[in-house]
């Protein structure tokens, strides 16, 4: 009788414990980086998907381009870049079949005249010598056959109402890339140059230059992993033939503008 009572009590607790079990809810999408094999139920909008990350290699000839270091260009002029910003825009990715991979990230932008437009967030503002940026996320497997990008933002964003932008937007006025004509600069920098490196120059220029990097074979999209590629920025080409002796910011800006296609060509 005592054994029966013990077994009955144990069975009660086992059944009671089973009745209190709550199924685990988490991500059950194999492509997601937070896929949880131990989950019982799929969550609503909790999955984190692989991103496409672009590594930026800032180069001066065979070495690195470093802010606040002194460099001498091909015409023998010394200069120091104290700070810089530039846009990478018009970013587009093609899958293994060559079709465009849709961007998930979009924003609705407003203009002072009341017009609104939904545009993909296909740009990044690079500050200093940032080494990595992440764009887009993937919700299907396959591969990447090409990367298109531009030095400079898409002119579609010119004139956007900055008051309507989110506080973290690269297009905000506080980012410092807006001109008096409400256009966006491609490049902006503070440079020290001239005799004895005593002159501080603020330079900047508008424009957009398109480039493409192809992958053959295609880069595979591995489930649950970040996809990476590398872009080289050749500063010895960007500052090629730039005459710093004249200490004219407009002349320096125009010379760098001409060299932009050389600096970003892959």
Short mmCIF file of C-alpha atoms in Angstrom, two decimals:
data_model
loop_
_atom_site.label_atom_id
_atom_site.label_comp_id
_atom_site.label_asym_id
_atom_site.label_seq_id
_atom_site.Cartn_x
_atom_site.Cartn_y
_atom_site.Cartn_z
CA UNK A 1 0.00 0.00 0.00
CA UNK A 2 2.89 2.34 0.82
CA UNK A 3 4.58 1.59 -2.53
CA UNK A 4 1.33 2.28 -4.34
CA UNK A 5 1.06 5.66 -2.60
CA UNK A 6 4.65 6.55 -3.56
CA UNK A 7 4.10 5.59 -7.20
CA UNK A 8 0.85 7.54 -7.25
CA UNK A 9 2.60 10.62 -5.83
CA UNK A 10 5.45 10.38 -8.36
CA UNK A 11 2.99 9.96 -11.21
CA UNK A 12 1.10 13.04 -10.03
CA UNK A 13 4.23 15.20 -10.00
CA UNK A 14 5.32 13.92 -13.40
CA UNK A 15 1.94 14.70 -14.89
CA UNK A 16 1.82 18.08 -13.18
CA UNK A 17 5.30 18.93 -14.45
CA UNK A 18 4.33 17.90 -17.96
CA UNK A 19 1.27 20.10 -17.77
CA UNK A 20 3.43 23.17 -16.97
CA UNK A 21 5.78 22.69 -19.96
CA UNK A 22 5.87 25.69 -22.23
CA UNK A 23 7.07 25.18 -25.81
CA UNK A 24 10.17 27.13 -26.79
CA UNK A 25 9.60 29.81 -29.41
CA UNK A 26 12.61 30.89 -31.50
CA UNK A 27 13.87 31.19 -35.06
CA UNK A 28 13.41 28.05 -37.18
CA UNK A 29 14.68 29.43 -40.50
CA UNK A 30 17.84 27.57 -41.46
CA UNK A 31 19.18 30.58 -43.39
CA UNK A 32 19.01 32.83 -40.32
CA UNK A 33 22.09 33.44 -38.20
CA UNK A 34 20.08 32.81 -35.02
CA UNK A 35 18.50 29.51 -36.11
CA UNK A 36 17.66 27.48 -32.98
CA UNK A 37 17.44 23.72 -33.50
CA UNK A 38 16.01 23.26 -29.99
CA UNK A 39 12.96 25.45 -30.69
CA UNK A 40 9.46 23.94 -30.74
CA UNK A 41 7.69 26.79 -32.49
CA UNK A 42 8.69 29.43 -35.02
CA UNK A 43 8.79 33.00 -33.73
CA UNK A 44 7.20 36.01 -35.38
CA UNK A 45 9.79 38.26 -37.02
CA UNK A 46 12.68 37.33 -34.70
CA UNK A 47 15.02 35.79 -37.27
CA UNK A 48 18.30 37.57 -38.06
CA UNK A 49 19.49 37.01 -41.61
CA UNK A 50 23.00 36.98 -43.12
CA UNK A 51 24.27 40.35 -44.26
CA UNK A 52 26.57 41.23 -47.13
CA UNK A 53 29.64 42.89 -45.65
CA UNK A 54 32.10 44.98 -47.66
CA UNK A 55 35.59 45.24 -46.29
CA UNK A 56 37.34 48.50 -47.22
CA UNK A 57 41.07 48.38 -47.81
CA UNK A 58 42.53 51.92 -47.66
CA UNK A 59 45.81 51.70 -49.58
CA UNK A 60 48.75 53.89 -50.41
CA UNK A 61 50.82 52.03 -53.00
CA UNK A 62 51.83 48.77 -51.23
CA UNK A 63 50.98 50.01 -47.74
CA UNK A 64 48.05 51.40 -45.78
CA UNK A 65 46.61 54.89 -46.00
CA UNK A 66 46.34 56.23 -42.44
CA UNK A 67 44.77 59.46 -41.28
CA UNK A 68 47.11 62.05 -39.73
CA UNK A 69 50.17 60.41 -41.34
CA UNK A 70 52.25 62.41 -43.82
CA UNK A 71 52.20 61.24 -47.44
CA UNK A 72 54.05 62.50 -50.51
CA UNK A 73 52.30 62.18 -53.87
CA UNK A 74 53.83 61.60 -57.30
CA UNK A 75 54.63 65.30 -57.84
CA UNK A 76 56.50 65.52 -54.55
CA UNK A 77 53.89 67.44 -52.53
CA UNK A 78 53.49 66.49 -48.87
CA UNK A 79 50.10 66.48 -47.18
CA UNK A 80 48.24 65.11 -44.16
CA UNK A 81 44.57 64.12 -44.20
CA UNK A 82 43.19 64.98 -40.76
CA UNK A 83 39.63 63.80 -41.37
CA UNK A 84 37.52 62.61 -44.28
CA UNK A 85 34.09 61.32 -45.25
CA UNK A 86 32.80 59.86 -48.48
CA UNK A 87 29.67 58.10 -49.72
CA UNK A 88 29.42 54.67 -51.24
CA UNK A 89 26.11 54.60 -53.08
CA UNK A 90 24.03 52.80 -55.71
CA UNK A 91 24.98 49.49 -54.14
CA UNK A 92 23.53 46.56 -56.08
CA UNK A 93 24.09 42.82 -55.77
CA UNK A 94 23.43 40.15 -58.41
CA UNK A 95 22.70 36.49 -57.64
CA UNK A 96 24.36 33.49 -59.29
CA UNK A 97 22.01 33.80 -62.28
CA UNK A 98 22.80 37.50 -62.69
CA UNK A 99 19.44 38.76 -61.41
CA UNK A 100 19.33 41.67 -58.95
CA UNK A 101 18.97 40.63 -55.30
CA UNK A 102 16.19 42.79 -53.77
CA UNK A 103 17.15 45.11 -50.95
CA UNK A 104 15.19 44.55 -47.76
CA UNK A 105 16.09 47.93 -46.25
CA UNK A 106 13.91 50.77 -47.54
CA UNK A 107 12.91 54.21 -46.30
CA UNK A 108 10.20 56.68 -47.20
CA UNK A 109 11.81 60.06 -47.86
CA UNK A 110 10.12 63.46 -47.99
CA UNK A 111 10.89 66.64 -49.87
CA UNK A 112 10.02 70.22 -48.85
CA UNK A 113 7.43 70.45 -51.67
CA UNK A 114 5.40 67.68 -50.02
CA UNK A 115 6.43 64.87 -52.36
CA UNK A 116 7.35 61.51 -50.83
CA UNK A 117 9.16 58.57 -52.33
CA UNK A 118 10.15 55.13 -51.05
CA UNK A 119 13.80 54.44 -51.89
CA UNK A 120 16.07 51.56 -51.04
CA UNK A 121 18.80 52.38 -48.53
CA UNK A 122 21.59 51.56 -50.97
CA UNK A 123 24.28 53.86 -49.58
CA UNK A 124 26.72 54.16 -46.71
CA UNK A 125 28.69 57.14 -45.41
CA UNK A 126 32.27 56.11 -44.69
CA UNK A 127 33.99 58.19 -42.01
CA UNK A 128 37.74 58.24 -41.61
CA UNK A 129 39.26 54.97 -42.72
CA UNK A 130 36.39 52.71 -41.64
CA UNK A 131 37.30 49.14 -42.56
CA UNK A 132 33.90 47.45 -42.89
CA UNK A 133 30.30 48.24 -43.81
CA UNK A 134 27.27 45.94 -43.91
CA UNK A 135 24.53 46.15 -46.52
CA UNK A 136 21.39 44.17 -47.30
CA UNK A 137 20.36 40.82 -45.82
CA UNK A 138 19.49 37.55 -47.57
CA UNK A 139 16.43 35.35 -47.16
CA UNK A 140 17.34 32.78 -49.77
CA UNK A 141 20.41 30.72 -50.56
CA UNK A 142 22.46 30.74 -53.73
CA UNK A 143 25.39 32.94 -54.62
CA UNK A 144 26.53 36.44 -55.56
CA UNK A 145 27.89 37.02 -59.05
CA UNK A 146 28.57 40.77 -58.93
CA UNK A 147 28.65 43.86 -56.76
CA UNK A 148 27.85 47.25 -58.26
CA UNK A 149 28.61 50.41 -56.31
CA UNK A 150 29.32 54.08 -56.79
CA UNK A 151 31.60 56.63 -55.26
CA UNK A 152 29.06 59.26 -54.28
CA UNK A 153 25.37 59.16 -53.39
CA UNK A 154 22.51 58.81 -55.84
CA UNK A 155 21.32 62.30 -56.92
CA UNK A 156 17.78 61.11 -56.12
CA UNK A 157 18.49 62.03 -52.50
CA UNK A 158 19.45 65.63 -53.28
CA UNK A 159 17.06 68.11 -51.73
CA UNK A 160 15.47 65.63 -49.31
CA UNK A 161 13.81 67.18 -46.25
CA UNK A 162 16.45 66.63 -43.57
CA UNK A 163 13.96 67.30 -40.75
CA UNK A 164 12.05 64.17 -41.76
CA UNK A 165 15.10 61.91 -41.58
CA UNK A 166 15.74 59.50 -38.73
CA UNK A 167 18.36 60.59 -36.21
CA UNK A 168 20.80 57.90 -37.39
CA UNK A 169 20.49 58.69 -41.10
CA UNK A 170 23.72 59.30 -43.03
CA UNK A 171 21.84 62.02 -44.90
CA UNK A 172 21.24 64.19 -41.83
CA UNK A 173 22.64 67.72 -41.91
CA UNK A 174 24.79 66.84 -38.91
CA UNK A 175 26.67 64.33 -41.08
CA UNK A 176 28.27 67.38 -42.70
CA UNK A 177 27.87 66.24 -46.32
CA UNK A 178 25.18 68.69 -47.39
CA UNK A 179 25.98 71.64 -49.67
CA UNK A 180 24.32 75.05 -49.60
CA UNK A 181 22.35 73.97 -52.68
CA UNK A 182 20.89 71.01 -50.72
CA UNK A 183 22.97 68.50 -52.68
CA UNK A 184 25.20 65.83 -51.18
CA UNK A 185 28.96 65.71 -51.48
CA UNK A 186 30.79 62.64 -52.65
CA UNK A 187 33.90 63.47 -50.62
CA UNK A 188 34.81 65.91 -47.85
CA UNK A 189 38.12 66.27 -46.01
CA UNK A 190 40.29 68.49 -43.89
CA UNK A 191 43.86 68.43 -45.16
CA UNK A 192 47.09 70.06 -43.95
CA UNK A 193 49.50 70.95 -46.74
CA UNK A 194 51.73 73.69 -48.10
CA UNK A 195 55.19 74.83 -47.03
CA UNK A 196 56.03 73.29 -43.67
CA UNK A 197 52.55 71.69 -43.55
CA UNK A 198 51.13 74.84 -41.98
CA UNK A 199 47.99 75.39 -44.07
CA UNK A 200 44.66 73.78 -43.17
CA UNK A 201 42.35 73.23 -46.14
CA UNK A 202 38.71 72.16 -46.24
CA UNK A 203 37.92 70.46 -49.54
CA UNK A 204 34.95 68.65 -51.00
CA UNK A 205 33.27 67.77 -54.27
CA UNK A 206 30.02 66.39 -55.67
CA UNK A 207 29.55 63.62 -58.22
CA UNK A 208 28.93 59.93 -58.71
CA UNK A 209 31.15 57.32 -60.35
CA UNK A 210 29.85 53.79 -61.00
CA UNK A 211 31.89 50.60 -60.67
CA UNK A 212 31.38 46.85 -60.76
CA UNK A 213 33.20 43.92 -59.18
CA UNK A 214 32.42 40.48 -60.63
CA UNK A 215 32.77 37.09 -58.94
CA UNK A 216 33.50 34.00 -61.02
CA UNK A 217 32.67 31.56 -59.58
CA UNK A 218 29.86 33.22 -57.65
CA UNK A 219 30.36 33.84 -53.93
CA UNK A 220 28.24 31.25 -52.10
CA UNK A 221 25.62 32.38 -49.59
CA UNK A 222 26.21 29.97 -46.71
CA UNK A 223 23.28 29.43 -44.40
CA UNK A 224 23.68 31.32 -41.15
CA UNK A 225 26.91 33.11 -42.12
CA UNK A 226 27.85 36.65 -43.14
CA UNK A 227 28.98 37.02 -46.75
CA UNK A 228 32.07 39.21 -47.23
CA UNK A 229 34.04 40.78 -50.04
CA UNK A 230 36.80 43.39 -50.23
CA UNK A 231 37.05 46.73 -52.02
CA UNK A 232 40.35 48.54 -52.49
CA UNK A 233 40.58 52.33 -52.35
CA UNK A 234 43.83 53.57 -53.86
CA UNK A 235 44.73 56.90 -52.30
CA UNK A 236 47.99 57.22 -54.22
CA UNK A 237 45.75 57.45 -57.31
CA UNK A 238 43.21 59.74 -55.64
CA UNK A 239 45.95 62.28 -54.81
CA UNK A 240 47.86 61.75 -58.05
CA UNK A 241 49.05 65.01 -59.70
CA UNK A 242 47.34 67.08 -56.97
CA UNK A 243 49.23 70.37 -56.60
CA UNK A 244 49.18 71.41 -52.95
CA UNK A 245 51.64 74.28 -53.42
CA UNK A 246 48.94 76.60 -54.74
CA UNK A 247 46.87 76.11 -51.56
CA UNK A 248 43.63 76.49 -53.50
CA UNK A 249 40.93 74.20 -52.08
CA UNK A 250 38.82 74.36 -55.25
CA UNK A 251 41.77 73.32 -57.45
CA UNK A 252 42.61 70.46 -55.07
CA UNK A 253 38.97 69.35 -54.98
CA UNK A 254 38.70 69.35 -58.77
CA UNK A 255 41.93 67.36 -59.13
CA UNK A 256 40.68 64.72 -56.70
CA UNK A 257 37.34 64.65 -58.50
CA UNK A 258 39.12 63.80 -61.77
CA UNK A 259 41.04 61.01 -60.01
CA UNK A 260 38.03 59.37 -58.33
CA UNK A 261 37.56 56.87 -61.16
CA UNK A 262 41.18 55.71 -60.67
CA UNK A 263 40.90 55.45 -56.89
CA UNK A 264 37.86 53.13 -56.84
CA UNK A 265 38.47 51.00 -59.94
CA UNK A 266 38.72 47.38 -58.82
#
